[in-house]
């Protein structure tokens, strides 16, 4: 054993003081009921695992319960893998949690997936699983604080990523730290973790710890300790230099130095392996094929070695620090590679034929074990690598069904698409897979749409239609064409194609006896006609669907589904005819029918239409509840990002914004980064910008809106939202000309997509405000940039456009709703800023926007109108008391919503008017600094450099610079020193920072 390098055993942690301080602070906060999520990033081998181990030791020593879960580098797509480990440890510590939260069974290994299981059990949704995990951690941390560690997030399956996002976005008062690590150098441009991280770092309870390589001094210190006096100074310095601060590389370079330093890391890694006995190397090759972690039972089965030989080989591998026992596993004995790079190096050294044969051993093992839970995905992976394509096809279909039962649609799609790829390479594939190609393709199309890729779903649906048309079964072709039409309705701008497809189905079934297919074709035709606003034809087709359904067995589930769908379309016709109450009665009738029929898309369509009807009439609280119910149903069935699931999510974000529930709107507007298509991401991102601009993240809004606009969206709602938020951001920045340009571009695009879209009223009002600002020399923060006569002409044209749109647009319920009427009054009031102050015009706006709060307070748009009315009153020479009342009302809303630009504008006007915004001293200056900006400025006032500030606050030097730039812009300062002086003078900093 004297030749075995120490590899850091017994060596104290080198460097990492700042990182350990940050993690220690998170543990201290969590103990006081302030939970924290920590995302630890770093290159492979940089020291994440060691830092995690130190944190776990510190947590355990202070009474924390420590739960760990690891993601694996495997294409088997096992859903929830790290949480399976976590739940196993949780249940081992607190068995009562399984009784209290039986849904946790879904995250435990060994659960049977019998195809004859109860229908409702098979369809247990993600939401219940997620809620069970969160609730279990909630109650578990009542007894003691907990540290939950998820390692190697870059290998996480999508379901695990979604569950992690769910937990981190719901950290409230649990005594919990969630620490997740990932390799930053593995995150290529299209890595699915990238969008997840970009959204997670915006959550208030989530921090990021970036683990950079050790500096030169710490690296040399590390290799000296690793060498333990056995190596020359020159070898140590060379090892330190070549490791470039990577702790793992440094360990391996030192351990191999007795044989001379190798020229590449792979050689360094393999040098340790090749020094082992042949039997140990054989076992390591088998283990590498299994992945980062391998159960002892599996290794014994595939190796074929006697127990004593296998145990000796494992003992050698463990003694030489290549494998380590997996002490976190409670279900089985297992081993892990000490570092993933070791496993990758060993696997990469396998010869092609050798690799296939070893994968074949695992495939044989899993095939012999039958259909045990979770094995189908492993079997498909190994069979594919072993080039056993028939077995890979059959196992992929089984794995897809298993993922479906576990409510993991992303993994379901992966397996279905792999089966489609194998289809042409396998003789008699339908017999092997026990499914037809058309059915498999339709399955893939539905799953792609449900997981947030409607474009992919449409392409697959088109492929299914091509396959159907190659056959001679008219009924099948009609059915597939109908489903293709339905998929086209998930995207804007594809209505004519949907009409062509559904008309093709009608032609094929003309003269055929009444069947459920016939009824469905009429129902979908009604849906297409409603989308095209051909209401008479929509009603006729819906009535035809109901008439055909009446001739079929009433208790048939498919019949119930088509009845529900036709009723939804009938209700939409009623609403457009001016009878929303009758419409809601029909929706209320359709909803239970759709639920009984398990017609999820129809059920979500019902939720969506109820919510939109309530939103249109200004009943925001009721609309929010309707959307929330629909979203919950979509989530629990795994189709959050299906067509209507997305529509409800976007509408709910807008509704919550209007209601003034900005925190909820901001949370709902986050993709949370999930792996969805650009089409889905752009719609939700556009809605999410409403809160971002309201809270003053103006530079982000401007850049994000431009980025989304450059993708040429075909969705009129996205165009409208981007025009609105982009223009509003420019207005708050004092750039009226830029705001006007953004409004003009949005209106031009709307004219191409849908003339007289009612959102044009709002955009016109924004455009009038933009021209006012561009032509007003004394507008706060603005410089006169447009000739007043030209600006007035442009503003009048926009006002006329708003009036025309209100008259010729197509409101949902036949008449312009409260929001449309309010924005029309806003456009008229904005024009008075040119033609002469008119407080009464702004009073009308305040009254019209009363629907925002249901008359129970002042909303955001009302607050803006109060600001403008105060401006008009001041220009009219009105009494000071009325101006004070308006500014105080606006300021209260700005404070409640944390609407920084509005608060700044209100405070600036109060300063000019000499108005007190409360009963305290007169208002002298706006407190516009965020807590982070104030912290940065305080440290600058204390004489720190940008680098020192970054180290103190655990942010990058570049981020410090960005914060300081914003501070100087807000305070009108030209330097750091001036910014400190101004902040001190305005009372924004504690005077003691200057002493």
Tab-separated table of C-alpha atoms in Angstrom, residues 575 583-584 587-588 591 605-615 622-623 626-627 812:
chain	number	residue	atom	x	y	z
A	575	UNK	CA	-70.366	34.750	-25.864
A	583	UNK	CA	-71.669	30.679	-22.480
A	584	UNK	CA	-70.553	29.964	-18.939
A	587	UNK	CA	-68.706	25.569	-20.167
A	588	UNK	CA	-69.873	24.435	-16.755
A	591	UNK	CA	-66.134	20.567	-17.908
A	605	UNK	CA	-59.882	24.408	-23.294
A	606	UNK	CA	-62.868	24.785	-20.978
A	607	UNK	CA	-60.735	26.210	-18.160
A	608	UNK	CA	-59.077	28.597	-20.592
A	609	UNK	CA	-62.310	29.935	-22.041
A	610	UNK	CA	-63.907	30.448	-18.638
A	611	UNK	CA	-60.875	32.403	-17.512
A	612	UNK	CA	-60.699	34.478	-20.688
A	613	UNK	CA	-64.398	35.321	-20.460
A	614	UNK	CA	-63.956	36.551	-16.891
A	615	UNK	CA	-60.803	38.441	-17.827
A	622	UNK	CA	-62.421	35.169	-10.623
A	623	UNK	CA	-60.354	34.916	-13.817
A	626	UNK	CA	-60.090	29.908	-13.185
A	627	UNK	CA	-56.632	30.065	-14.735
A	812	UNK	CA	-64.562	38.595	-27.397
